[in-house]
mmCIF file of C-alpha atoms in Angstrom:
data_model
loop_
_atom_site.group_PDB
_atom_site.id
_atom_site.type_symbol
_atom_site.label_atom_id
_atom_site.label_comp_id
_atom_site.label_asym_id
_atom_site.label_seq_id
_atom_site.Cartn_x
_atom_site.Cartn_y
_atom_site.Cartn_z
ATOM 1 C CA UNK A 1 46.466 -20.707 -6.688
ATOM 2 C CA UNK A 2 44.039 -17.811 -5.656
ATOM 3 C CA UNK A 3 44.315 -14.993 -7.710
ATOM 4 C CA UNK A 4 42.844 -11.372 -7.687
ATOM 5 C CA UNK A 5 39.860 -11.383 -10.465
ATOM 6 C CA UNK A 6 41.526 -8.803 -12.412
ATOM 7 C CA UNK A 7 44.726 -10.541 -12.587
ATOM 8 C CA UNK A 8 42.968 -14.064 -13.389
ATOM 9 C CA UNK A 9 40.915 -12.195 -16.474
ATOM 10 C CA UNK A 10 44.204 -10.426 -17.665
ATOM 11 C CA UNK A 11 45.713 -13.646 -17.568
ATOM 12 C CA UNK A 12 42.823 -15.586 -18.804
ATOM 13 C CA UNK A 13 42.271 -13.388 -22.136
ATOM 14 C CA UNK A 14 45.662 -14.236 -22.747
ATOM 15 C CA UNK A 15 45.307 -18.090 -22.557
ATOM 16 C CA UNK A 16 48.178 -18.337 -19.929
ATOM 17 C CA UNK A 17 45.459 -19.958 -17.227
ATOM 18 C CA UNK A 18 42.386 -21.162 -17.415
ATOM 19 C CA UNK A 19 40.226 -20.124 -14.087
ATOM 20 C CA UNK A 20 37.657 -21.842 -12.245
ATOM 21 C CA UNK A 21 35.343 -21.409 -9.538
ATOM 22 C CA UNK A 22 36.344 -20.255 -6.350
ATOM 23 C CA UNK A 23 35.834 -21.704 -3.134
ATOM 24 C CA UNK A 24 32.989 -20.107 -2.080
ATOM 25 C CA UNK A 25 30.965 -21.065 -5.357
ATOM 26 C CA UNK A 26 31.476 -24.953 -5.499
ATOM 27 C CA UNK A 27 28.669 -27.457 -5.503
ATOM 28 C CA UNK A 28 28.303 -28.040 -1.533
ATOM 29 C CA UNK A 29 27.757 -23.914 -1.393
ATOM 30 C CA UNK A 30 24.962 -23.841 -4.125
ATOM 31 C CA UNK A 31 23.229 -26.765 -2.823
ATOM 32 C CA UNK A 32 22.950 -25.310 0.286
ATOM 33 C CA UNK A 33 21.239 -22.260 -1.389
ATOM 34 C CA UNK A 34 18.592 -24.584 -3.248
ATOM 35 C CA UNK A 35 17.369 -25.619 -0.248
ATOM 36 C CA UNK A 36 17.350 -22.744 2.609
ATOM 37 C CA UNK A 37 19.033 -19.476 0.568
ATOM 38 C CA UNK A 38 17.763 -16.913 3.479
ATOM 39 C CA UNK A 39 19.686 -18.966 5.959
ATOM 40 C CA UNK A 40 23.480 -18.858 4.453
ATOM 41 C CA UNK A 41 25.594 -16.712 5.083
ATOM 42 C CA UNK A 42 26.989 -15.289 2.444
ATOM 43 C CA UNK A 43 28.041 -12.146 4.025
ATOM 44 C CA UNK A 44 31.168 -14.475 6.060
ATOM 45 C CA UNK A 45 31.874 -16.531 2.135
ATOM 46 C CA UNK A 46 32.386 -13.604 -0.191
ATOM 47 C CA UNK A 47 31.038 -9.768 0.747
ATOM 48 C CA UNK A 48 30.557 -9.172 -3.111
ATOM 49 C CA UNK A 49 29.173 -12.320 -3.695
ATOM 50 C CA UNK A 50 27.262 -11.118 -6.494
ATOM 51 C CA UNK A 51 29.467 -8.747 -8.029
ATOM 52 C CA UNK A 52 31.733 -11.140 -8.228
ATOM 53 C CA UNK A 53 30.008 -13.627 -9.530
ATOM 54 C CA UNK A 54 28.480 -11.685 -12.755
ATOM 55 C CA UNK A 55 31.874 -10.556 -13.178
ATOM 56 C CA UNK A 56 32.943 -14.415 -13.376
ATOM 57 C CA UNK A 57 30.598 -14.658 -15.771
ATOM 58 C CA UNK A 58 31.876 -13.157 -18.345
ATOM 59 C CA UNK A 59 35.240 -15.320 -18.346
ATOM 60 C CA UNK A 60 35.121 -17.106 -21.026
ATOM 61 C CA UNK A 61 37.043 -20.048 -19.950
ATOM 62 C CA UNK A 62 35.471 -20.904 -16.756
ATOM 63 C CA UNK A 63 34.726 -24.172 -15.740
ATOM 64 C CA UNK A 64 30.939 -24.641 -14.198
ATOM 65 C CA UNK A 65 30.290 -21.464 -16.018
ATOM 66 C CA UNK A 66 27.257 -22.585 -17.857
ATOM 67 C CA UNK A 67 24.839 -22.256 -14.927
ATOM 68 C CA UNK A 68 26.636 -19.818 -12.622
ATOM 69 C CA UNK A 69 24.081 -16.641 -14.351
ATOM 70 C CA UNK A 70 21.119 -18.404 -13.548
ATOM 71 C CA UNK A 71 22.310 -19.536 -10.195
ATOM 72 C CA UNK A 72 22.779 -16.413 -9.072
ATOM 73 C CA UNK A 73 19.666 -14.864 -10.278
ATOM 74 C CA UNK A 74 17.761 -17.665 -8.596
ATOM 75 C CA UNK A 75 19.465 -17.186 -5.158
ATOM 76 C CA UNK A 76 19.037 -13.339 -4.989
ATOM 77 C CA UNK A 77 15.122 -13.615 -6.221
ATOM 78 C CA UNK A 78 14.482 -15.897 -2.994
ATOM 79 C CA UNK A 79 16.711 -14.040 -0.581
ATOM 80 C CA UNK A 80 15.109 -10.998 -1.912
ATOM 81 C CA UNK A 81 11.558 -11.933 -0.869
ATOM 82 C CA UNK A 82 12.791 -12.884 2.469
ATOM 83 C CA UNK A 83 15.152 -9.701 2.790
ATOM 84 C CA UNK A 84 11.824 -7.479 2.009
ATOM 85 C CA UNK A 85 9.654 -8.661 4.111
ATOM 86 C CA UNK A 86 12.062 -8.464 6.944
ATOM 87 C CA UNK A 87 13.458 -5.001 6.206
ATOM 88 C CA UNK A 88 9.563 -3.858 6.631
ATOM 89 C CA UNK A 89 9.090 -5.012 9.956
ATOM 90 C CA UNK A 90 12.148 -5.814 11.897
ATOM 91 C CA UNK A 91 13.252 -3.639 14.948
ATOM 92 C CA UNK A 92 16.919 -2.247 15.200
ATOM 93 C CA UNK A 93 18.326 -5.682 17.484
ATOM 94 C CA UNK A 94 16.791 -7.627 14.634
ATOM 95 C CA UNK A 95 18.289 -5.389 12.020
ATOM 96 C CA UNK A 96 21.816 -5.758 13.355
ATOM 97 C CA UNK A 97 21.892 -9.233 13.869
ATOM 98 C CA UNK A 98 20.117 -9.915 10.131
ATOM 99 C CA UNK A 99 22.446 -7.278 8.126
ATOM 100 C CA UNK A 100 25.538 -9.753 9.313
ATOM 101 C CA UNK A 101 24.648 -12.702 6.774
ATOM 102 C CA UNK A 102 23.630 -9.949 3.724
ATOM 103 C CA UNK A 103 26.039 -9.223 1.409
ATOM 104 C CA UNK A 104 27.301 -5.671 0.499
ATOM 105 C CA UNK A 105 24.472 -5.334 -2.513
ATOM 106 C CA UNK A 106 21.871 -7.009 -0.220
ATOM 107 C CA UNK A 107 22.739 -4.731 2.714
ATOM 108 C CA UNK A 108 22.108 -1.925 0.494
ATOM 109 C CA UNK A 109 18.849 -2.609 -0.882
ATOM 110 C CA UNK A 110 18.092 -3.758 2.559
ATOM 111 C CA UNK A 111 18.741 -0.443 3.814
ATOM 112 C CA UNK A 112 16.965 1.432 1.001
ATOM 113 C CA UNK A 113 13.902 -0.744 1.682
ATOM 114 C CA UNK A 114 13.884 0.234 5.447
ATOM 115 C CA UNK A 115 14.213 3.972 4.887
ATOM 116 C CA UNK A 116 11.414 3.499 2.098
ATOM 117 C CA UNK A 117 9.232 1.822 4.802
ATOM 118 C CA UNK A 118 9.891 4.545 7.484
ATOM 119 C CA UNK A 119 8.982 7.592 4.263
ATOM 120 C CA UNK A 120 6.129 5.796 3.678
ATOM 121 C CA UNK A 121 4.991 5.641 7.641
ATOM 122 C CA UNK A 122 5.883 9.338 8.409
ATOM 123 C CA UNK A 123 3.744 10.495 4.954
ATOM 124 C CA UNK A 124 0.988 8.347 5.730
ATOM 125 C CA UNK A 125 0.609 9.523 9.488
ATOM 126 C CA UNK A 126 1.576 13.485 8.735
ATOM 127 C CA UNK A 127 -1.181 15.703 8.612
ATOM 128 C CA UNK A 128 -1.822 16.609 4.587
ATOM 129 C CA UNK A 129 -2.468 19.905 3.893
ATOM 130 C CA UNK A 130 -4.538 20.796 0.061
ATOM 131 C CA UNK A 131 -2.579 22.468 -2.337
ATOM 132 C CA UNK A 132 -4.734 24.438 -5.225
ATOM 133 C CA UNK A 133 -3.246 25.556 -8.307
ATOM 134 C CA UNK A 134 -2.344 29.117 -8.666
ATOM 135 C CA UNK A 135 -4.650 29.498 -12.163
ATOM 136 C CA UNK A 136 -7.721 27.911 -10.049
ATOM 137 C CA UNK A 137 -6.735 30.876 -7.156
ATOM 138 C CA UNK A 138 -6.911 33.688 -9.772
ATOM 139 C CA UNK A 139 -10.149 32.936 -10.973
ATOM 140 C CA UNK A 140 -12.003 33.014 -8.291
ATOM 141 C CA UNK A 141 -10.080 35.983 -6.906
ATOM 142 C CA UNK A 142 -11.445 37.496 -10.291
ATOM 143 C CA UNK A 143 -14.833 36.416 -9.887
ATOM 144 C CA UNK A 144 -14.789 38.299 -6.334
ATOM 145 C CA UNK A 145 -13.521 41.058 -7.951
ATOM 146 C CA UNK A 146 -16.208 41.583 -9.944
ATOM 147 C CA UNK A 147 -14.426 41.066 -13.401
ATOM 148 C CA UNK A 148 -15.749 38.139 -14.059
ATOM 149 C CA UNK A 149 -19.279 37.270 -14.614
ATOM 150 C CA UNK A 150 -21.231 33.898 -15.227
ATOM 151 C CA UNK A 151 -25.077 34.220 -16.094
ATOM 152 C CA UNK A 152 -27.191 31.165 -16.211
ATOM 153 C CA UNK A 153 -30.110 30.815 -18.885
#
């Protein structure tokens, strides 16, 4: 029976089921992750698909619990990598097309990485101008001024 998370943790803390994994987390799922993780799409199995899974983490009686932490961790450190490097240097088709198999956490840091990329570009390509401190300003306007005077021995 599939059950909303926080009705199988209500019912779980009170011994009345015991859950397990959902679909979208069984063996044939995480094995496809080992090998090519950038290439799933994970977007189309769960959009929260790491939300949810650090949330099923912390049910205590879930079976194939043991590993699921790690698991995750590993899979979003190599889809990362591949998710930054893209976000830095793909066009707007590309983006659309890409931002289809990322899921909703992905998706944001994707986003967050493009905008940082496009901050950085505009900063390093705008013309700078020099700011000086207003202390440095007043001492040389008292120098020309006259009330200020340095003699050398």
């Amino acid at each position: 029976v599939n059950l909303p998370f926080w009705l199988a943790d209500f019912l779980s803390h009170r011994k009345m089921l015991k859950p397990h994994l959902p679909k979208f987390l069984k063996k044939r799922l995480r094995d496809e992750l080992q090998g090519e993780a950038g290439c799933v799409d994970l977007r189309d199995r769960c959009k929260f698909f790491y939300e949810l899974g650090r949330k099923l983490c912390t049910l205590s009686e879930l079976d194939g619990s043991e590993d699921l932490s790690e698991f995750l961790l590993n899979t979003f450190t190599s889809r990362f990598k591949e998710m930054l490097t893209t976000s830095h240097v793909c066009s707007n088709e590309t983006r659309e097309t890409y931002s289809r198999v990322l899921t909703n956490e992905e998706l944001e840091l994707f986003t967050r990485a493009q905008a940082s990329s496009k901050a950085f570009e505009r900063w390093i390509y705008s013309k700078s101008t020099v700011i000086s401190s207003r202390i440095k300003r007043n001492k040389r306007k008292r120098e020309w001024e006259g009330q200020e005077f340095r003699f050398r021995t």
